[in-house]
Amino acid sequence: MSLKVPLFAWRAFLRDLRAGELSVLLVAIVLAVTAMTAVGFFTDRVGASMKEQASQVLAADLVLRSAAPLPAVFLAEAREIGLATAETLAFPTVVLVGEETALAAVDAVGDGYPLRGQLTIADTLFGDGRPATAIPARGEAWAEPGLLGRLDIDVGATLTIGNLTLRVTQVLQYKPDQNIGFVNLAPGVMVNLADVPAMSVVKPGSRVTWHQMYAGSDAQIAEFRTRVEPRLRPDTSIRGREDAGEQINAAIDRAQRFLTLASLVTVILAAVAAAMAARRYALRHLDNIALLKTLGASQRFVLAVTMGELLLVIIVTSTLGVLLGYGAQYGLAVIAAELVGFMLPPASGQPFLLGILTAATVVVGFALPHLLQLGSTPPLRVLRKDLPAPRLSALATWGTALAAIAALVFVIVRDALLVGLIAGGLLGMALLTGAIGWLLVRALGRFRGAAGIAWRYGLANIARRGTESIVQIVAFGLSLMVLLLLGVVRNDILATWEETLPATAPNHFMINIEPGQLPGLRAFFRTEIGRDVTALPLIRGRLASINGQPAAGFKTAGAQGAAFLQRESNLTWTGVLSASNTVTDGKWWGPDYAGPPQVSLDAKLAASLGIGIGDVLRFNVAGEDIEAPVTSLRSVEWDSFQPNFFVVLSPGLATDLPQTYLASVYVPRDRVKVLGQLVREFPGVTVIDLEVILAQVRSVIDRAALAVQYVFVFTLLAGLVVLLAAIQITRDERRFESAILHTLGAARRKILQGVAVEFLTLGSLSGVLAAFGATALGWALAHYVFKLEYGVSPLLWPLGLMAGALIVGVAGTLATRRAVSEPPVAVLRDRV
C-alpha cells in the first residue's frame, strides 16, 4: 500500500490539475505564498535599509561610550570576527583666536570614522554642503557654523586648542552621530584623533568621553555584543540601532507597522479564498470517493491519498509562489531605485522558509478540514447523489483554521496590538455582515415577488440559497473592506503621516539663547525670512530621587530609564501642550496654571522607570532642588521635529530656575545664508542644522509608502480570488438550475439578468458594510497603532457602494455566464 498511495495521489493530482478542479485552490495558495514571499523579500530589504538609516544616526552599528579609556582588546576582538572599527574622543575646552575665546565641544575622530553615514562639509559658512571623503588631516580643524560665528572667523583662519594651533579648512555642517538631544550646549569642532596628545588638554580628571565604534553584519554584531557586554565596566554604556534616536526610531516603527498591516491582511484574504476553494473541491469529489469505496478502497486509503495530494499541492504552490515572489520583489526594487532614488540591500534567505510555511499553513488550516470529510463519504452516494458526507464540527473546521493562521501571524508579525485590531476588525466585520445577510435573506423571502421577472429571480436566488448567500455576503464584505482599507484609508493615514513632517517643518534648531536675546531673535527671523520661531525654555537637570528613594539606586524596567538616570537631562516648562504631545494619563495643568509644581513625563520613559501618576520626583538643577508630583503622562511624536522633551515642568517655580531657550524655525534653502548673519549678531547662539536628519526620516516615509503601494497589488489580487471562490461555491447548483429553466422555456438573457440582479444586490450591500468596517478599523489603526489623527474620507461610502456593485456584480455575472450558457442536456446527464 505504501507505493500505491503516492502513485494514486500523483495520478489524482495530475487528473484534477488537467480537469481544472484545483484551479481556484492552487491560485489562492500560490497567491498567498507569492504575496507573502514578495512582501517578505521586499520588506526584508526595506527593513535592512531602515536599519542602515538607524546605523547612520549612530555612525556605526554599535557604540561603546565611557568616561574612561576603553580597553583596546575590544577593538582587537572585533577585528578578529570581521568588524570594522573606529575610535573617537569628545571633550569640552576653550578655543582661542587671537584675544577671542569660546567654549567648544571637540570631537577627535580616528581613521574609519564614520563607519555608517557621511560627514557633510562646506567651503564657506552656510554654503552648499557636500559629502566628505575623509576626516580632518593632522593640523586641520572642521568647525561648526556656531563656533565660527562666536569667534567671528571663516574658513582659512587659525585657532588654538591647548598647545596646538590648527587651521580651519572646512565648515562642518553635519556628522552622523550629531546629538539632536541638545546635550552638547557648545558648538563643535572636529579634529584628527592623532592631534589630541599635542594639545595637552586631556589630563586626569578632565571631562572626556571615549567612544569605540563597530560595524558589520547582524550576526557579527550580535556575537561581539555577547562577548563584551558582560565585561563592561559600570561606567560604560552600549548603544545599538535601537538607540539611534527618537526621531528615526519612531519613523521606522511606524513604517514597519504599515508593512505588517499590508502583508497580514493579504495572507488572511488568500487563506479565506483557499478555504472556500477547498470546500468546493471537496463537494465535487464526493462522488469519486464514493465510487472508490464501492470498489473496495478503505477510509484509511482515501485519507492517505488525500493527504498525499495535499502534500503535492504544498510542494507545487510553495515552489511556484516563492519563485514568483522573488521575481516580483526584484522588479519592484529596480523600480524603486529608478523612481525614488534609493538602492535596497540584498534580501536574506528567511522569506524562502516563510513561503513554504505559508503554503503549509493555508493548506493544513484552511483546506485540510474540508478535505477530511472525503474519507467519511458513504458508498451509498453512488446511488443517491443527494446523500452528503458527515459534516465536521464547526469547532474542528474553524478552530483548525484560526489556530493555523494565528501561528503564522505570530511568526510574521509579533505585534499583539496590530494583530488584535486586525483580528477583531475582521471578526467584527464577519459577524456584522453575517447578521445583515441573515436579515436580508429573511426579508427577501417576503418581498421578492414585488418586482419584474429578473428581479424576482435574482432576489429569489438570494433567499433560496440562504446559507450560501450569507457566506457570500461575508466573503464579499471582508474582501471589499480590506481593499477599501488599504486602497483609501491607507492613503489617508499615509497622507496624515506625511503631514506631520511637512516641507516647512523646522529644519534648524537654536540653543544657548539667553532670555534677553529671545525678542531680538524673533525680530531677526520675522525681518529676514518672514517667519516666527517656536521657543521653549531649556533647563539642565538631573533626576535625584523618586518617592524619596535616591535615583542612583533605583531599579528600572528598561535601558531608556537606566540611561536617563545616569545623565543630566533637558527639562522645560510650559502651560501650553504642544500639538505633537497627547496626554495619555492624568491631566494637563493648562496655560493659566499658577499652583504648586507639577511634572509631566513621556509615557515610554515613565514605563521604563516604573513611574506612574502621583509619584513624587526631585530634580537637581544647578545645585537647587525642585520636587513635584507626576500629574500627567504624554505620548510624544518624536518624528514631528517640534521641540519635544521627556520631562515638562509646570509654570511657577520652574520660571526662576537657571535656563536658556531652545528655538526652532524653518529656513528655506535659498535663504540659509542669513544664518551666517545670525551667528554674528548673536554669537552665543548655537545653530543645529537638521536638514540631513529630516531627509532621513522622509526617506523612511518614502520607503514605507512605496512598499505599502506594492503590497496593495497583492491584496487586490487576494480580494479578487476571494470573490471568485465565493462565486464558485454555487456554480454547480447554478448549472443544474439554469438547465431546468432552459428546459422549461426560460430565455438565457432573462436568467443572466436575474444573476446580475443577485450579485448586484449582494455587492451593493457588501460594499456599504465594507465602507463602515474600513472606516471603523481605519480609525482604530490610526489612533491606537500609528498614533495619527484620522479624518474619514467623504469618498469612502460612495466608493464602497460602487465598488461592491461593480466588482461583485460584474465578476459574479461573468463568472456564472458559462454555467448559464451550457447546454441543458449535458448538464442534466451529469446529474443522472
PDB file of C-alpha atoms in Angstrom, residues 486-616:
ATOM      1  CA  LEU A 486      -5.589  49.501   2.001  1.00  0.00           C
ATOM      2  CA  GLY A 487      -6.835  51.415  -1.027  1.00  0.00           C
ATOM      3  CA  VAL A 488      -8.414  54.525   0.505  1.00  0.00           C
ATOM      4  CA  VAL A 489      -7.867  54.513   4.262  1.00  0.00           C
ATOM      5  CA  ARG A 490      -4.199  53.650   3.710  1.00  0.00           C
ATOM      6  CA  ASN A 491      -3.760  56.789   1.628  1.00  0.00           C
ATOM      7  CA  ASP A 492      -5.474  58.878   4.294  1.00  0.00           C
ATOM      8  CA  ILE A 493      -3.221  57.538   7.059  1.00  0.00           C
ATOM      9  CA  LEU A 494      -0.064  57.884   4.952  1.00  0.00           C
ATOM     10  CA  ALA A 495      -1.069  61.424   3.992  1.00  0.00           C
ATOM     11  CA  THR A 496      -1.613  62.262   7.665  1.00  0.00           C
ATOM     12  CA  TRP A 497       1.813  60.841   8.484  1.00  0.00           C
ATOM     13  CA  GLU A 498       3.414  62.912   5.744  1.00  0.00           C
ATOM     14  CA  GLU A 499       1.585  65.990   7.031  1.00  0.00           C
ATOM     15  CA  THR A 500       3.294  65.532  10.414  1.00  0.00           C
ATOM     16  CA  LEU A 501       6.541  66.309   8.589  1.00  0.00           C
ATOM     17  CA  PRO A 502       5.586  68.970   6.005  1.00  0.00           C
ATOM     18  CA  ALA A 503       8.026  70.643   3.640  1.00  0.00           C
ATOM     19  CA  THR A 504       8.136  73.605   6.035  1.00  0.00           C
ATOM     20  CA  ALA A 505       8.914  71.531   9.138  1.00  0.00           C
ATOM     21  CA  PRO A 506      11.558  73.193  11.346  1.00  0.00           C
ATOM     22  CA  ASN A 507      14.960  72.404   9.836  1.00  0.00           C
ATOM     23  CA  HIS A 508      17.129  74.475  12.175  1.00  0.00           C
ATOM     24  CA  PHE A 509      17.235  74.440  15.961  1.00  0.00           C
ATOM     25  CA  MET A 510      18.964  77.097  18.021  1.00  0.00           C
ATOM     26  CA  ILE A 511      20.211  76.630  21.576  1.00  0.00           C
ATOM     27  CA  ASN A 512      22.039  78.767  24.157  1.00  0.00           C
ATOM     28  CA  ILE A 513      19.556  81.607  23.672  1.00  0.00           C
ATOM     29  CA  GLU A 514      19.603  83.874  26.703  1.00  0.00           C
ATOM     30  CA  PRO A 515      16.134  85.027  27.838  1.00  0.00           C
ATOM     31  CA  GLY A 516      17.027  88.622  26.961  1.00  0.00           C
ATOM     32  CA  GLN A 517      18.049  87.599  23.420  1.00  0.00           C
ATOM     33  CA  LEU A 518      14.770  85.893  22.535  1.00  0.00           C
ATOM     34  CA  PRO A 519      12.825  89.048  21.469  1.00  0.00           C
ATOM     35  CA  GLY A 520      15.694  90.121  19.218  1.00  0.00           C
ATOM     36  CA  LEU A 521      15.951  86.622  17.726  1.00  0.00           C
ATOM     37  CA  ARG A 522      12.243  86.593  16.939  1.00  0.00           C
ATOM     38  CA  ALA A 523      12.510  90.012  15.312  1.00  0.00           C
ATOM     39  CA  PHE A 524      15.512  88.860  13.251  1.00  0.00           C
ATOM     40  CA  PHE A 525      13.624  85.972  11.638  1.00  0.00           C
ATOM     41  CA  ARG A 526      10.467  87.991  11.080  1.00  0.00           C
ATOM     42  CA  THR A 527      12.521  90.622   9.268  1.00  0.00           C
ATOM     43  CA  GLU A 528      14.830  88.332   7.283  1.00  0.00           C
ATOM     44  CA  ILE A 529      12.561  85.440   6.225  1.00  0.00           C
ATOM     45  CA  GLY A 530       9.094  86.463   7.384  1.00  0.00           C
ATOM     46  CA  ARG A 531       8.740  83.633   9.883  1.00  0.00           C
ATOM     47  CA  ASP A 532       8.376  83.387  13.627  1.00  0.00           C
ATOM     48  CA  VAL A 533      10.232  80.901  15.759  1.00  0.00           C
ATOM     49  CA  THR A 534       8.882  78.351  18.229  1.00  0.00           C
ATOM     50  CA  ALA A 535      10.727  78.681  21.523  1.00  0.00           C
ATOM     51  CA  LEU A 536      10.756  76.834  24.831  1.00  0.00           C
ATOM     52  CA  PRO A 537      12.877  77.175  27.986  1.00  0.00           C
ATOM     53  CA  LEU A 538      15.772  74.714  28.266  1.00  0.00           C
ATOM     54  CA  ILE A 539      16.804  73.654  31.758  1.00  0.00           C
ATOM     55  CA  ARG A 540      19.625  71.236  32.550  1.00  0.00           C
ATOM     56  CA  GLY A 541      18.827  68.997  35.488  1.00  0.00           C
ATOM     57  CA  ARG A 542      19.318  65.522  36.908  1.00  0.00           C
ATOM     58  CA  LEU A 543      16.685  63.287  38.471  1.00  0.00           C
ATOM     59  CA  ALA A 544      17.812  62.973  42.099  1.00  0.00           C
ATOM     60  CA  SER A 545      15.119  60.855  43.730  1.00  0.00           C
ATOM     61  CA  ILE A 546      11.830  59.040  43.126  1.00  0.00           C
ATOM     62  CA  ASN A 547       9.408  58.971  46.052  1.00  0.00           C
ATOM     63  CA  GLY A 548      12.322  59.777  48.343  1.00  0.00           C
ATOM     64  CA  GLN A 549      14.465  56.909  47.067  1.00  0.00           C
ATOM     65  CA  PRO A 550      17.804  58.040  45.544  1.00  0.00           C
ATOM     66  CA  ALA A 551      17.658  57.713  41.758  1.00  0.00           C
ATOM     67  CA  ALA A 552      21.146  56.221  41.625  1.00  0.00           C
ATOM     68  CA  GLY A 553      19.917  53.018  43.253  1.00  0.00           C
ATOM     69  CA  PHE A 554      16.536  52.890  41.555  1.00  0.00           C
ATOM     70  CA  LYS A 555      15.711  49.689  39.655  1.00  0.00           C
ATOM     71  CA  THR A 556      14.493  50.424  36.131  1.00  0.00           C
ATOM     72  CA  ALA A 557      12.431  48.286  33.766  1.00  0.00           C
ATOM     73  CA  GLY A 558      14.312  49.244  30.608  1.00  0.00           C
ATOM     74  CA  ALA A 559      17.505  50.615  29.090  1.00  0.00           C
ATOM     75  CA  GLN A 560      15.912  54.003  28.389  1.00  0.00           C
ATOM     76  CA  GLY A 561      15.203  54.588  32.064  1.00  0.00           C
ATOM     77  CA  ALA A 562      18.667  53.439  33.124  1.00  0.00           C
ATOM     78  CA  ALA A 563      20.297  55.859  30.680  1.00  0.00           C
ATOM     79  CA  PHE A 564      18.057  58.697  31.886  1.00  0.00           C
ATOM     80  CA  LEU A 565      19.202  58.177  35.487  1.00  0.00           C
ATOM     81  CA  GLN A 566      22.889  58.265  34.533  1.00  0.00           C
ATOM     82  CA  ARG A 567      22.988  61.710  32.966  1.00  0.00           C
ATOM     83  CA  GLU A 568      21.777  65.266  33.136  1.00  0.00           C
ATOM     84  CA  SER A 569      18.668  65.767  31.061  1.00  0.00           C
ATOM     85  CA  ASN A 570      16.908  68.550  29.220  1.00  0.00           C
ATOM     86  CA  LEU A 571      13.839  69.853  31.044  1.00  0.00           C
ATOM     87  CA  THR A 572      11.402  72.558  30.074  1.00  0.00           C
ATOM     88  CA  TRP A 573       8.329  74.287  31.434  1.00  0.00           C
ATOM     89  CA  THR A 574       5.203  75.440  29.648  1.00  0.00           C
ATOM     90  CA  GLY A 575       1.499  75.905  30.188  1.00  0.00           C
ATOM     91  CA  VAL A 576       0.529  75.093  26.597  1.00  0.00           C
ATOM     92  CA  LEU A 577       0.594  71.465  25.467  1.00  0.00           C
ATOM     93  CA  SER A 578       2.413  71.052  22.163  1.00  0.00           C
ATOM     94  CA  ALA A 579       0.466  69.680  19.192  1.00  0.00           C
ATOM     95  CA  SER A 580       2.996  66.839  18.970  1.00  0.00           C
ATOM     96  CA  ASN A 581       2.110  65.708  22.519  1.00  0.00           C
ATOM     97  CA  THR A 582      -1.013  63.876  23.679  1.00  0.00           C
ATOM     98  CA  VAL A 583      -1.902  63.292  27.325  1.00  0.00           C
ATOM     99  CA  THR A 584      -2.470  59.550  27.803  1.00  0.00           C
ATOM    100  CA  ASP A 585      -2.954  59.514  31.570  1.00  0.00           C
ATOM    101  CA  GLY A 586      -3.632  62.161  34.191  1.00  0.00           C
ATOM    102  CA  LYS A 587      -4.471  65.779  33.489  1.00  0.00           C
ATOM    103  CA  TRP A 588      -2.547  68.676  31.936  1.00  0.00           C
ATOM    104  CA  TRP A 589      -2.320  71.761  34.137  1.00  0.00           C
ATOM    105  CA  GLY A 590      -3.365  74.304  31.486  1.00  0.00           C
ATOM    106  CA  PRO A 591      -1.985  77.644  30.259  1.00  0.00           C
ATOM    107  CA  ASP A 592      -3.012  79.734  33.270  1.00  0.00           C
ATOM    108  CA  TYR A 593      -1.745  77.383  35.954  1.00  0.00           C
ATOM    109  CA  ALA A 594      -0.159  79.108  38.960  1.00  0.00           C
ATOM    110  CA  GLY A 595      -0.280  76.418  41.656  1.00  0.00           C
ATOM    111  CA  PRO A 596       2.299  74.091  43.205  1.00  0.00           C
ATOM    112  CA  PRO A 597       4.923  72.477  40.920  1.00  0.00           C
ATOM    113  CA  GLN A 598       3.827  69.522  38.784  1.00  0.00           C
ATOM    114  CA  VAL A 599       5.648  67.193  36.362  1.00  0.00           C
ATOM    115  CA  SER A 600       4.589  65.606  33.089  1.00  0.00           C
ATOM    116  CA  LEU A 601       6.607  62.641  31.709  1.00  0.00           C
ATOM    117  CA  ASP A 602       6.901  60.915  28.374  1.00  0.00           C
ATOM    118  CA  ALA A 603       4.800  57.734  28.797  1.00  0.00           C
ATOM    119  CA  LYS A 604       7.510  55.387  27.484  1.00  0.00           C
ATOM    120  CA  LEU A 605      10.133  56.868  29.796  1.00  0.00           C
ATOM    121  CA  ALA A 606       7.725  56.591  32.719  1.00  0.00           C
ATOM    122  CA  ALA A 607       7.131  52.911  31.911  1.00  0.00           C
ATOM    123  CA  SER A 608      10.876  52.282  31.728  1.00  0.00           C
ATOM    124  CA  LEU A 609      11.365  53.963  35.098  1.00  0.00           C
ATOM    125  CA  GLY A 610       8.302  52.330  36.621  1.00  0.00           C
ATOM    126  CA  ILE A 611       6.806  55.736  37.427  1.00  0.00           C
ATOM    127  CA  GLY A 612       3.081  56.484  37.469  1.00  0.00           C
ATOM    128  CA  ILE A 613       0.658  59.259  38.309  1.00  0.00           C
ATOM    129  CA  GLY A 614       1.172  60.516  41.859  1.00  0.00           C
ATOM    130  CA  ASP A 615       4.840  59.560  42.186  1.00  0.00           C
ATOM    131  CA  VAL A 616       6.987  62.393  43.524  1.00  0.00           C
TER     132      VAL A 616
END
